[in-house]
């Protein structure tokens, strides 16, 4: 694994004094391929040499599925793996949210349809030294080029791509170092991770040390990327808090090219913003140091039943009862992941770190008794494991990508503890499922009495939530009109069906509807204005942009992919 380059605090790498962005195109738009301002090949070549030959020109991953480069054997391999994360994160440009490809290049389109760059980045720098990041930032600033931060491509909202953009690719920053951490806020084990470390890599390294790390249910998500920077829920969250609550320190290159250390003693405003204020917004994260917790027994269970042989009313009576039990479950340090369609209910899984199996069974027993009373047949399996990774590998379901469009809301605890509002929730769920959507409940407790002494920009709505509820509609390739309708359905009906129950709550910005009205309040709550001021401080040239990220409303992106400041946007199609 590559070691983490620990430069001295505030090292400027000789590149801190960037000039303001040059408007070579005569407008406040980013320079776009084909413009006179676009760098020549010789200029790109010189830049490539400056970053040790690590510049990668984008060739879309699905190119072998289209003429004139069609290769049937390679294309079939791509089709077989296209819905799995592994197919994409090994690429410098591919990403996992099909809406944002604009139908440009995937294995399912007709062979005769040209494979163009479309919304893919134009170039990526496969960074291995922090100076590579600083030089890329400098080049993007000097030539007024759109800039993107890319790690694995795990992003529902298309933040890891952009037409005509230059990106830094942090996927291969795989440094790992366990530490003994001690300050007035936390004393214990910690893990310093390069920005490219993925969940499963951290899980395996931690288990070997008798430890466990907070990360997501998808094993290939980059922990230090949008996951922790956006908050990050986990099967361990009811025990330890969100991903952002674990962070002790960041190493980050800011928009001026400075290599900074941010923690609760120095650059504290940047530390606060990076912990929950959104990924790709304040700087390029080089490493993250997070709490590592003692491992031990973990109990887990799965429960499934369907509408077979029962009425819809009976089915939803059982769902409603389950929701009333959520506080008693999550308050014991348990996370319950529930998938619901209009014909099936499944808990897959319920995870109890340091919870004895007998205790976990007692928490679900009232639900089982209710199912028996209602005459519902169910399947049920509960087991105890020696470590978190063992339980994770045995019970967490496979996560596919490119299969859905999403919207979400954070459900306050008060909704399920009140008989009247819980019944309203059931009716809202029935509305969502009546549109053939899937309703996922990530039930956790991340109130401040769980997380301990933390200082971060996590959406305050998390602290009173009983669950993050995620609504999804299936994605169909080659059906653009239907997908546009589904997108509108999510914004106009599905999310409002739930958000109307708690309009003052909010949504999880990493798993949300990117057309969410009033997104600043929904995703960031009262923190938005403070986050915007911090972004302006550390990103004075507005290099860091992502859809619905802090400050993103200062820009507009046309259908062609051209990015312009809102005040001067030309309205180009």
Short mmCIF file of C-alpha atoms in Angstrom, two decimals, residues 50-537:
data_model
loop_
_atom_site.label_atom_id
_atom_site.label_comp_id
_atom_site.label_asym_id
_atom_site.label_seq_id
_atom_site.Cartn_x
_atom_site.Cartn_y
_atom_site.Cartn_z
CA UNK A 50 4.59 18.04 -14.31
CA UNK A 51 2.50 15.34 -12.59
CA UNK A 52 4.95 12.54 -13.41
CA UNK A 53 2.97 11.21 -16.37
CA UNK A 54 -0.13 10.43 -14.29
CA UNK A 55 -2.64 12.23 -16.52
CA UNK A 56 -5.30 9.86 -17.87
CA UNK A 57 -7.32 10.79 -20.96
CA UNK A 58 -10.87 9.47 -20.61
CA UNK A 59 -11.99 6.52 -22.69
CA UNK A 60 -15.53 5.64 -21.55
CA UNK A 61 -15.67 2.23 -19.91
CA UNK A 62 -18.38 0.91 -22.26
CA UNK A 63 -16.52 1.85 -25.46
CA UNK A 64 -16.17 -1.86 -26.50
CA UNK A 65 -19.98 -2.01 -26.72
CA UNK A 66 -20.24 0.56 -29.52
CA UNK A 67 -18.99 1.05 -33.05
CA UNK A 68 -16.34 1.55 -34.29
CA UNK A 69 -14.71 -0.18 -31.28
CA UNK A 70 -17.27 -2.93 -30.78
CA UNK A 71 -15.92 -6.11 -29.22
CA UNK A 72 -18.65 -8.64 -28.39
CA UNK A 73 -16.59 -10.57 -25.86
CA UNK A 74 -15.52 -7.49 -23.91
CA UNK A 75 -19.02 -6.05 -24.09
CA UNK A 76 -20.60 -9.16 -22.59
CA UNK A 77 -18.15 -8.98 -19.69
CA UNK A 78 -19.14 -5.36 -19.13
CA UNK A 79 -22.85 -6.23 -19.20
CA UNK A 80 -22.31 -8.97 -16.64
CA UNK A 81 -20.62 -6.59 -14.20
CA UNK A 82 -22.19 -3.23 -14.99
CA UNK A 83 -24.50 -3.21 -11.97
CA UNK A 84 -21.68 -3.98 -9.53
CA UNK A 85 -19.44 -1.25 -8.04
CA UNK A 86 -16.25 -3.14 -8.89
CA UNK A 87 -16.80 -2.53 -12.60
CA UNK A 88 -16.68 1.23 -12.13
CA UNK A 89 -14.31 2.20 -9.32
CA UNK A 90 -11.32 0.74 -11.15
CA UNK A 91 -11.91 3.30 -13.89
CA UNK A 92 -10.69 6.90 -13.74
CA UNK A 93 -13.94 8.22 -15.19
CA UNK A 94 -16.86 5.79 -14.89
CA UNK A 95 -19.51 6.41 -12.25
CA UNK A 96 -22.51 4.64 -10.81
CA UNK A 97 -25.46 7.04 -11.27
CA UNK A 98 -26.81 6.33 -14.76
CA UNK A 99 -29.02 9.42 -14.88
CA UNK A 100 -25.92 11.59 -15.16
CA UNK A 101 -24.49 9.79 -18.18
CA UNK A 102 -27.31 11.34 -20.23
CA UNK A 103 -27.43 8.07 -22.17
CA UNK A 104 -23.90 8.69 -23.41
CA UNK A 105 -22.17 5.33 -23.25
CA UNK A 106 -23.29 2.15 -21.50
CA UNK A 107 -23.45 -1.52 -22.54
CA UNK A 108 -27.22 -1.53 -23.06
CA UNK A 109 -27.57 1.09 -25.76
CA UNK A 110 -27.58 0.01 -29.42
CA UNK A 111 -24.17 -0.93 -30.78
CA UNK A 112 -24.63 1.62 -33.54
CA UNK A 113 -25.08 4.50 -31.10
CA UNK A 114 -21.78 6.43 -30.88
CA UNK A 115 -19.94 6.33 -27.58
CA UNK A 116 -19.03 9.95 -26.79
CA UNK A 117 -17.43 11.65 -23.80
CA UNK A 118 -20.65 13.47 -22.95
CA UNK A 119 -20.77 14.09 -19.21
CA UNK A 120 -17.58 12.17 -18.41
CA UNK A 121 -14.53 14.10 -17.22
CA UNK A 122 -12.09 14.87 -20.04
CA UNK A 123 -8.94 14.05 -18.06
CA UNK A 124 -8.07 12.65 -14.63
CA UNK A 125 -4.84 12.77 -12.65
CA UNK A 126 -4.17 9.51 -10.84
CA UNK A 127 -2.59 11.24 -7.86
CA UNK A 128 0.06 9.59 -5.74
CA UNK A 129 1.64 12.69 -4.19
CA UNK A 130 -0.05 15.69 -2.65
CA UNK A 131 1.88 17.91 -5.07
CA UNK A 132 -0.06 16.25 -7.90
CA UNK A 133 -3.26 17.62 -6.40
CA UNK A 134 -1.83 21.11 -5.96
CA UNK A 135 -0.52 21.19 -9.54
CA UNK A 136 -3.88 20.00 -10.88
CA UNK A 137 -5.68 22.71 -8.94
CA UNK A 138 -3.23 25.26 -10.28
CA UNK A 139 -3.71 24.09 -13.88
CA UNK A 140 -7.51 24.15 -13.56
CA UNK A 141 -7.36 27.63 -12.05
CA UNK A 142 -5.00 29.10 -14.64
CA UNK A 143 -6.98 27.67 -17.57
CA UNK A 144 -10.44 28.21 -16.04
CA UNK A 145 -11.38 24.53 -16.38
CA UNK A 146 -14.09 22.76 -14.45
CA UNK A 147 -12.57 20.71 -11.62
CA UNK A 148 -13.85 17.45 -10.14
CA UNK A 149 -12.80 15.27 -7.20
CA UNK A 150 -13.24 11.56 -7.92
CA UNK A 151 -12.60 8.59 -5.67
CA UNK A 152 -14.74 5.50 -6.41
CA UNK A 153 -17.61 7.03 -8.40
CA UNK A 154 -20.13 6.07 -5.68
CA UNK A 155 -22.45 9.04 -5.87
CA UNK A 156 -26.20 9.19 -6.49
CA UNK A 157 -26.07 12.87 -7.45
CA UNK A 158 -23.35 12.89 -10.08
CA UNK A 159 -20.80 14.89 -8.08
CA UNK A 160 -17.89 12.73 -9.28
CA UNK A 161 -18.20 13.67 -12.94
CA UNK A 162 -18.65 16.67 -15.22
CA UNK A 163 -18.43 17.44 -18.94
CA UNK A 164 -15.15 19.00 -20.00
CA UNK A 165 -13.70 18.64 -16.50
CA UNK A 166 -10.26 17.85 -15.14
CA UNK A 167 -10.36 15.62 -12.07
CA UNK A 168 -8.08 14.32 -9.38
CA UNK A 169 -8.53 10.58 -8.88
CA UNK A 170 -7.79 9.63 -5.27
CA UNK A 171 -8.73 5.95 -5.47
CA UNK A 172 -5.17 4.65 -5.18
CA UNK A 173 -4.31 6.52 -1.97
CA UNK A 174 -4.32 3.36 0.13
CA UNK A 175 -2.22 4.27 3.16
CA UNK A 176 -3.28 2.76 6.50
CA UNK A 177 -1.83 3.52 9.93
CA UNK A 178 -3.21 2.61 13.36
CA UNK A 179 -2.58 5.13 16.10
CA UNK A 180 -3.02 5.70 19.81
CA UNK A 181 -4.92 8.98 20.01
CA UNK A 182 -5.18 11.18 23.05
CA UNK A 183 -6.66 14.63 23.43
CA UNK A 184 -9.32 16.17 25.64
CA UNK A 185 -12.04 15.03 23.24
CA UNK A 186 -11.07 11.40 22.62
CA UNK A 187 -8.60 8.86 23.97
CA UNK A 188 -8.28 5.51 22.25
CA UNK A 189 -7.36 3.70 19.08
CA UNK A 190 -7.58 5.48 15.74
CA UNK A 191 -7.02 4.65 12.10
CA UNK A 192 -5.43 7.05 9.61
CA UNK A 193 -6.69 6.24 6.12
CA UNK A 194 -5.64 7.50 2.73
CA UNK A 195 -8.49 9.03 0.77
CA UNK A 196 -8.78 5.93 -1.40
CA UNK A 197 -9.42 3.44 1.39
CA UNK A 198 -12.73 1.62 0.93
CA UNK A 199 -14.98 0.24 3.62
CA UNK A 200 -14.03 -3.40 3.24
CA UNK A 201 -10.31 -2.57 3.33
CA UNK A 202 -10.76 -0.73 6.62
CA UNK A 203 -12.95 -3.50 8.03
CA UNK A 204 -10.35 -6.16 7.25
CA UNK A 205 -7.42 -4.13 8.58
CA UNK A 206 -9.31 -3.26 11.75
CA UNK A 207 -10.42 -6.83 12.43
CA UNK A 208 -6.79 -7.96 12.28
CA UNK A 209 -6.11 -5.51 15.13
CA UNK A 210 -9.16 -6.55 17.17
CA UNK A 211 -10.97 -3.36 16.17
CA UNK A 212 -13.97 -2.20 14.15
CA UNK A 213 -14.47 0.90 12.00
CA UNK A 214 -17.64 2.81 11.17
CA UNK A 215 -18.40 2.72 7.44
CA UNK A 216 -21.36 2.04 5.19
CA UNK A 217 -23.41 -0.98 4.22
CA UNK A 218 -21.78 -0.98 0.78
CA UNK A 219 -18.26 -2.40 1.24
CA UNK A 220 -16.66 -0.49 -1.65
CA UNK A 221 -17.56 3.08 -0.64
CA UNK A 222 -14.57 5.35 0.00
CA UNK A 223 -14.75 6.19 3.71
CA UNK A 224 -12.91 9.51 3.58
CA UNK A 225 -14.85 10.76 0.56
CA UNK A 226 -18.48 11.81 0.34
CA UNK A 227 -19.41 9.09 2.84
CA UNK A 228 -17.88 10.68 5.96
CA UNK A 229 -17.87 14.20 4.54
CA UNK A 230 -21.63 13.94 3.99
CA UNK A 231 -22.46 12.32 7.34
CA UNK A 232 -22.37 8.59 6.66
CA UNK A 233 -24.85 6.16 8.28
CA UNK A 234 -23.68 2.70 9.30
CA UNK A 235 -24.84 -0.54 10.85
CA UNK A 236 -22.71 0.62 13.81
CA UNK A 237 -24.27 4.09 14.04
CA UNK A 238 -26.62 3.39 16.96
CA UNK A 239 -23.54 2.28 18.90
CA UNK A 240 -21.02 4.96 17.87
CA UNK A 241 -22.73 7.62 15.76
CA UNK A 242 -22.40 8.62 12.11
CA UNK A 243 -19.26 8.36 10.02
CA UNK A 244 -18.67 12.09 10.43
CA UNK A 245 -18.85 11.67 14.21
CA UNK A 246 -15.78 9.42 14.12
CA UNK A 247 -13.39 11.86 12.45
CA UNK A 248 -10.47 13.14 14.51
CA UNK A 249 -8.39 14.80 11.82
CA UNK A 250 -8.21 15.57 8.10
CA UNK A 251 -5.30 16.21 5.79
CA UNK A 252 -6.59 18.31 2.92
CA UNK A 253 -5.36 20.40 0.00
CA UNK A 254 -7.48 23.54 -0.18
CA UNK A 255 -8.41 25.67 -3.17
CA UNK A 256 -5.18 27.64 -2.85
CA UNK A 257 -3.07 24.48 -3.09
CA UNK A 258 -2.11 24.52 0.59
CA UNK A 259 -1.66 21.21 2.39
CA UNK A 260 -3.50 21.68 5.70
CA UNK A 261 -4.15 19.63 8.79
CA UNK A 262 -7.63 20.22 10.19
CA UNK A 263 -8.71 19.05 13.62
CA UNK A 264 -10.24 20.55 16.75
CA UNK A 265 -7.05 22.43 17.57
CA UNK A 266 -6.16 23.93 14.17
CA UNK A 267 -8.17 24.94 11.11
CA UNK A 268 -11.18 24.05 13.21
CA UNK A 269 -13.65 25.70 10.86
CA UNK A 270 -12.45 23.54 7.98
CA UNK A 271 -12.57 20.45 10.21
CA UNK A 272 -16.17 21.27 11.18
CA UNK A 273 -17.25 21.74 7.55
CA UNK A 274 -15.57 18.57 6.27
CA UNK A 275 -17.35 16.52 8.93
CA UNK A 276 -20.84 16.39 7.45
CA UNK A 277 -20.95 19.54 5.31
CA UNK A 278 -20.75 17.65 2.03
CA UNK A 279 -18.05 16.03 -0.07
CA UNK A 280 -15.99 17.71 -2.78
CA UNK A 281 -16.80 21.19 -1.49
CA UNK A 282 -14.04 22.63 0.71
CA UNK A 283 -10.87 20.93 -0.48
CA UNK A 284 -9.34 17.69 -1.71
CA UNK A 285 -9.08 15.28 1.21
CA UNK A 286 -5.73 13.48 1.33
CA UNK A 287 -6.32 11.44 4.48
CA UNK A 288 -8.73 11.04 7.34
CA UNK A 289 -8.06 9.83 10.88
CA UNK A 290 -11.04 8.27 12.64
CA UNK A 291 -11.87 6.50 15.85
CA UNK A 292 -11.34 2.74 15.93
CA UNK A 293 -13.46 0.80 18.40
CA UNK A 294 -12.84 -2.47 20.20
CA UNK A 295 -14.29 -5.40 18.29
CA UNK A 296 -16.23 -8.25 19.80
CA UNK A 297 -19.41 -10.22 19.44
CA UNK A 298 -22.08 -8.95 17.10
CA UNK A 299 -25.55 -10.40 16.85
CA UNK A 300 -27.67 -10.13 13.74
CA UNK A 301 -31.01 -11.26 12.40
CA UNK A 302 -33.12 -11.33 9.26
CA UNK A 303 -36.90 -11.35 9.09
CA UNK A 304 -39.15 -11.61 6.01
CA UNK A 305 -42.87 -11.84 5.31
CA UNK A 306 -45.10 -11.12 2.30
CA UNK A 307 -48.72 -10.33 1.43
CA UNK A 308 -49.30 -13.92 0.45
CA UNK A 309 -52.50 -15.18 2.08
CA UNK A 310 -53.29 -11.93 3.88
CA UNK A 311 -55.02 -8.67 3.06
CA UNK A 312 -53.16 -5.45 2.37
CA UNK A 313 -54.64 -3.97 5.54
CA UNK A 314 -53.23 -6.82 7.61
CA UNK A 315 -49.85 -6.45 5.93
CA UNK A 316 -49.66 -2.74 6.74
CA UNK A 317 -50.93 -3.29 10.26
CA UNK A 318 -47.80 -5.38 10.81
CA UNK A 319 -45.60 -2.70 9.20
CA UNK A 320 -47.15 -0.08 11.45
CA UNK A 321 -46.49 -2.16 14.56
CA UNK A 322 -42.86 -2.66 13.55
CA UNK A 323 -42.41 1.11 13.29
CA UNK A 324 -43.74 1.61 16.83
CA UNK A 325 -40.98 -0.71 18.07
CA UNK A 326 -38.10 1.19 16.47
CA UNK A 327 -37.19 3.34 19.52
CA UNK A 328 -36.87 0.29 21.77
CA UNK A 329 -34.61 -1.34 19.17
CA UNK A 330 -32.23 1.48 18.23
CA UNK A 331 -31.87 2.70 21.82
CA UNK A 332 -30.08 -0.57 22.58
CA UNK A 333 -27.33 0.30 20.06
CA UNK A 334 -28.95 -1.67 17.24
CA UNK A 335 -29.44 -0.66 13.60
CA UNK A 336 -32.38 -2.14 11.71
CA UNK A 337 -32.31 -2.07 7.91
CA UNK A 338 -35.77 -2.67 6.47
CA UNK A 339 -36.79 -3.03 2.81
CA UNK A 340 -40.47 -2.63 1.98
CA UNK A 341 -42.42 -3.08 -1.25
CA UNK A 342 -46.17 -3.34 -1.79
CA UNK A 343 -45.87 -7.14 -1.48
CA UNK A 344 -42.96 -7.82 0.90
CA UNK A 345 -41.32 -6.77 4.16
CA UNK A 346 -37.75 -7.69 5.09
CA UNK A 347 -35.29 -6.77 7.82
CA UNK A 348 -31.93 -7.45 6.22
CA UNK A 349 -30.23 -7.26 8.62
CA UNK A 350 -30.73 -6.03 12.15
CA UNK A 351 -27.23 -5.49 13.58
CA UNK A 352 -26.42 -5.49 17.29
CA UNK A 353 -22.76 -4.69 18.07
CA UNK A 354 -21.93 -5.90 21.58
CA UNK A 355 -25.56 -6.97 21.96
CA UNK A 356 -25.96 -10.61 23.09
CA UNK A 357 -28.08 -12.75 20.81
CA UNK A 358 -30.60 -13.34 23.59
CA UNK A 359 -31.05 -9.59 23.97
CA UNK A 360 -31.47 -9.03 20.22
CA UNK A 361 -34.10 -11.77 20.06
CA UNK A 362 -35.99 -10.14 22.91
CA UNK A 363 -36.07 -6.85 20.97
CA UNK A 364 -37.73 -8.46 17.94
CA UNK A 365 -39.98 -10.78 19.97
CA UNK A 366 -42.90 -8.30 20.19
CA UNK A 367 -42.89 -8.03 16.39
CA UNK A 368 -42.92 -11.82 16.01
CA UNK A 369 -45.77 -12.08 18.47
CA UNK A 370 -47.75 -9.50 16.49
CA UNK A 371 -47.14 -11.40 13.26
CA UNK A 372 -48.49 -14.55 14.89
CA UNK A 373 -51.53 -12.66 16.18
CA UNK A 374 -52.23 -11.37 12.67
CA UNK A 375 -51.82 -14.83 11.16
CA UNK A 376 -48.79 -13.84 9.10
CA UNK A 377 -46.28 -16.51 8.08
CA UNK A 378 -42.67 -15.34 8.26
CA UNK A 379 -39.09 -16.55 7.90
CA UNK A 380 -36.66 -15.62 10.61
CA UNK A 381 -32.98 -16.26 11.30
CA UNK A 382 -30.82 -14.94 14.13
CA UNK A 383 -27.15 -15.62 14.80
CA UNK A 384 -24.23 -14.43 16.89
CA UNK A 385 -20.81 -13.70 15.36
CA UNK A 386 -17.34 -13.23 16.78
CA UNK A 387 -16.65 -9.91 15.04
CA UNK A 388 -18.36 -7.17 13.09
CA UNK A 389 -16.76 -8.20 9.80
CA UNK A 390 -18.05 -11.77 10.21
CA UNK A 391 -21.59 -10.50 10.68
CA UNK A 392 -21.22 -8.03 7.83
CA UNK A 393 -20.02 -10.68 5.38
CA UNK A 394 -22.72 -13.14 6.40
CA UNK A 395 -25.79 -10.92 6.56
CA UNK A 396 -25.43 -7.58 4.73
CA UNK A 397 -27.04 -7.87 1.28
CA UNK A 398 -25.25 -7.28 -2.01
CA UNK A 399 -25.47 -3.63 -3.08
CA UNK A 400 -26.03 -3.07 -6.78
CA UNK A 401 -25.55 0.28 -8.53
CA UNK A 402 -27.21 1.92 -11.49
CA UNK A 403 -30.54 0.31 -10.64
CA UNK A 404 -32.64 3.16 -9.21
CA UNK A 405 -33.35 6.83 -8.68
CA UNK A 406 -33.66 8.06 -5.10
CA UNK A 407 -35.24 10.47 -2.67
CA UNK A 408 -35.14 10.55 1.12
CA UNK A 409 -36.24 12.15 4.37
CA UNK A 410 -35.12 11.97 8.00
CA UNK A 411 -38.02 10.72 10.09
CA UNK A 412 -38.19 12.24 13.60
CA UNK A 413 -38.66 9.90 16.54
CA UNK A 414 -41.86 11.70 17.50
CA UNK A 415 -43.59 10.38 14.36
CA UNK A 416 -43.51 6.73 15.46
CA UNK A 417 -44.03 7.34 19.18
CA UNK A 418 -47.38 9.09 18.57
CA UNK A 419 -50.28 6.83 17.61
CA UNK A 420 -51.88 9.38 15.29
CA UNK A 421 -48.76 10.37 13.37
CA UNK A 422 -47.62 6.76 13.12
CA UNK A 423 -50.90 5.96 11.38
CA UNK A 424 -50.31 8.93 9.04
CA UNK A 425 -46.87 7.48 8.32
CA UNK A 426 -48.45 4.16 7.35
CA UNK A 427 -50.80 5.91 4.93
CA UNK A 428 -47.87 7.82 3.42
CA UNK A 429 -45.91 4.58 3.00
CA UNK A 430 -48.91 3.06 1.22
CA UNK A 431 -48.96 6.05 -1.13
CA UNK A 432 -45.27 5.57 -1.95
CA UNK A 433 -45.58 1.82 -2.49
CA UNK A 434 -48.68 2.34 -4.57
CA UNK A 435 -46.41 3.94 -7.16
CA UNK A 436 -44.33 0.74 -7.37
CA UNK A 437 -41.49 2.35 -5.47
CA UNK A 438 -39.38 0.71 -2.77
CA UNK A 439 -39.33 2.13 0.76
CA UNK A 440 -36.15 1.53 2.76
CA UNK A 441 -35.87 2.36 6.45
CA UNK A 442 -32.43 2.79 8.02
CA UNK A 443 -33.43 2.89 11.68
CA UNK A 444 -30.72 4.29 13.96
CA UNK A 445 -30.20 6.54 16.95
CA UNK A 446 -27.43 9.12 16.48
CA UNK A 447 -28.53 11.59 19.14
CA UNK A 448 -25.79 13.47 20.96
CA UNK A 449 -25.91 11.13 23.94
CA UNK A 450 -24.75 8.37 21.52
CA UNK A 451 -22.06 10.24 19.60
CA UNK A 452 -20.27 11.77 22.58
CA UNK A 453 -18.23 14.97 22.29
CA UNK A 454 -18.29 15.71 18.57
CA UNK A 455 -17.98 18.96 16.62
CA UNK A 456 -19.27 18.85 13.08
CA UNK A 457 -21.63 20.16 10.42
CA UNK A 458 -23.90 17.12 10.25
CA UNK A 459 -27.48 18.07 9.39
CA UNK A 460 -29.08 18.73 12.81
CA UNK A 461 -32.15 16.75 11.72
CA UNK A 462 -30.10 13.57 12.22
CA UNK A 463 -29.97 14.15 15.97
CA UNK A 464 -33.73 13.80 16.48
CA UNK A 465 -34.32 11.20 13.77
CA UNK A 466 -35.40 7.63 14.37
CA UNK A 467 -34.67 6.69 10.77
CA UNK A 468 -33.40 7.77 7.39
CA UNK A 469 -36.08 6.67 4.93
CA UNK A 470 -35.05 6.16 1.32
CA UNK A 471 -37.50 5.92 -1.56
CA UNK A 472 -36.42 4.49 -4.90
CA UNK A 473 -37.90 3.86 -8.31
CA UNK A 474 -36.29 1.33 -10.67
CA UNK A 475 -33.91 2.51 -13.39
CA UNK A 476 -34.47 1.27 -16.91
CA UNK A 477 -31.80 1.79 -19.56
CA UNK A 478 -33.05 3.06 -22.93
CA UNK A 479 -36.24 4.47 -21.40
CA UNK A 480 -35.37 8.19 -21.03
CA UNK A 481 -38.94 9.50 -21.07
CA UNK A 482 -40.09 7.06 -18.40
CA UNK A 483 -37.02 7.83 -16.26
CA UNK A 484 -37.78 11.56 -16.53
CA UNK A 485 -41.32 10.84 -15.37
CA UNK A 486 -40.01 8.80 -12.44
CA UNK A 487 -37.68 11.61 -11.51
CA UNK A 488 -40.62 14.05 -11.45
CA UNK A 489 -42.69 11.54 -9.49
CA UNK A 490 -39.99 11.42 -6.82
CA UNK A 491 -39.90 15.20 -6.44
CA UNK A 492 -43.60 15.92 -6.76
CA UNK A 493 -45.21 12.99 -4.93
CA UNK A 494 -43.00 10.41 -3.24
CA UNK A 495 -40.73 12.57 -1.08
CA UNK A 496 -43.55 15.04 -0.23
CA UNK A 497 -45.69 12.09 0.93
CA UNK A 498 -43.18 11.60 3.75
CA UNK A 499 -41.74 15.09 4.26
CA UNK A 500 -45.22 16.55 4.89
CA UNK A 501 -45.25 14.57 8.16
CA UNK A 502 -42.18 16.46 9.41
CA UNK A 503 -41.55 19.50 7.18
CA UNK A 504 -38.99 20.96 9.60
CA UNK A 505 -36.80 17.86 9.40
CA UNK A 506 -34.44 17.28 6.47
CA UNK A 507 -32.81 14.73 4.20
CA UNK A 508 -29.52 12.83 4.08
CA UNK A 509 -27.54 14.69 1.43
CA UNK A 510 -25.67 11.58 0.21
CA UNK A 511 -28.88 9.68 -0.57
CA UNK A 512 -31.47 12.18 -1.69
CA UNK A 513 -33.54 13.64 -4.49
CA UNK A 514 -31.17 15.97 -6.35
CA UNK A 515 -34.22 18.03 -7.41
CA UNK A 516 -35.24 18.50 -3.77
CA UNK A 517 -36.96 21.89 -3.36
CA UNK A 518 -35.41 24.10 -0.70
CA UNK A 519 -32.37 21.83 -0.72
CA UNK A 520 -30.19 24.16 1.34
CA UNK A 521 -32.43 23.77 4.37
CA UNK A 522 -33.29 20.14 3.66
CA UNK A 523 -29.67 18.95 3.33
CA UNK A 524 -27.77 21.35 5.61
CA UNK A 525 -30.32 22.82 8.03
CA UNK A 526 -29.17 25.85 9.98
CA UNK A 527 -25.54 25.19 9.01
CA UNK A 528 -25.76 26.37 5.40
CA UNK A 529 -24.66 30.00 5.74
CA UNK A 530 -21.71 29.10 7.97
CA UNK A 531 -20.67 26.40 5.51
CA UNK A 532 -20.84 28.86 2.62
CA UNK A 533 -18.54 31.29 4.45
CA UNK A 534 -16.03 28.49 5.12
CA UNK A 535 -16.13 27.41 1.49
CA UNK A 536 -15.43 30.97 0.36
CA UNK A 537 -12.44 31.09 2.69
#
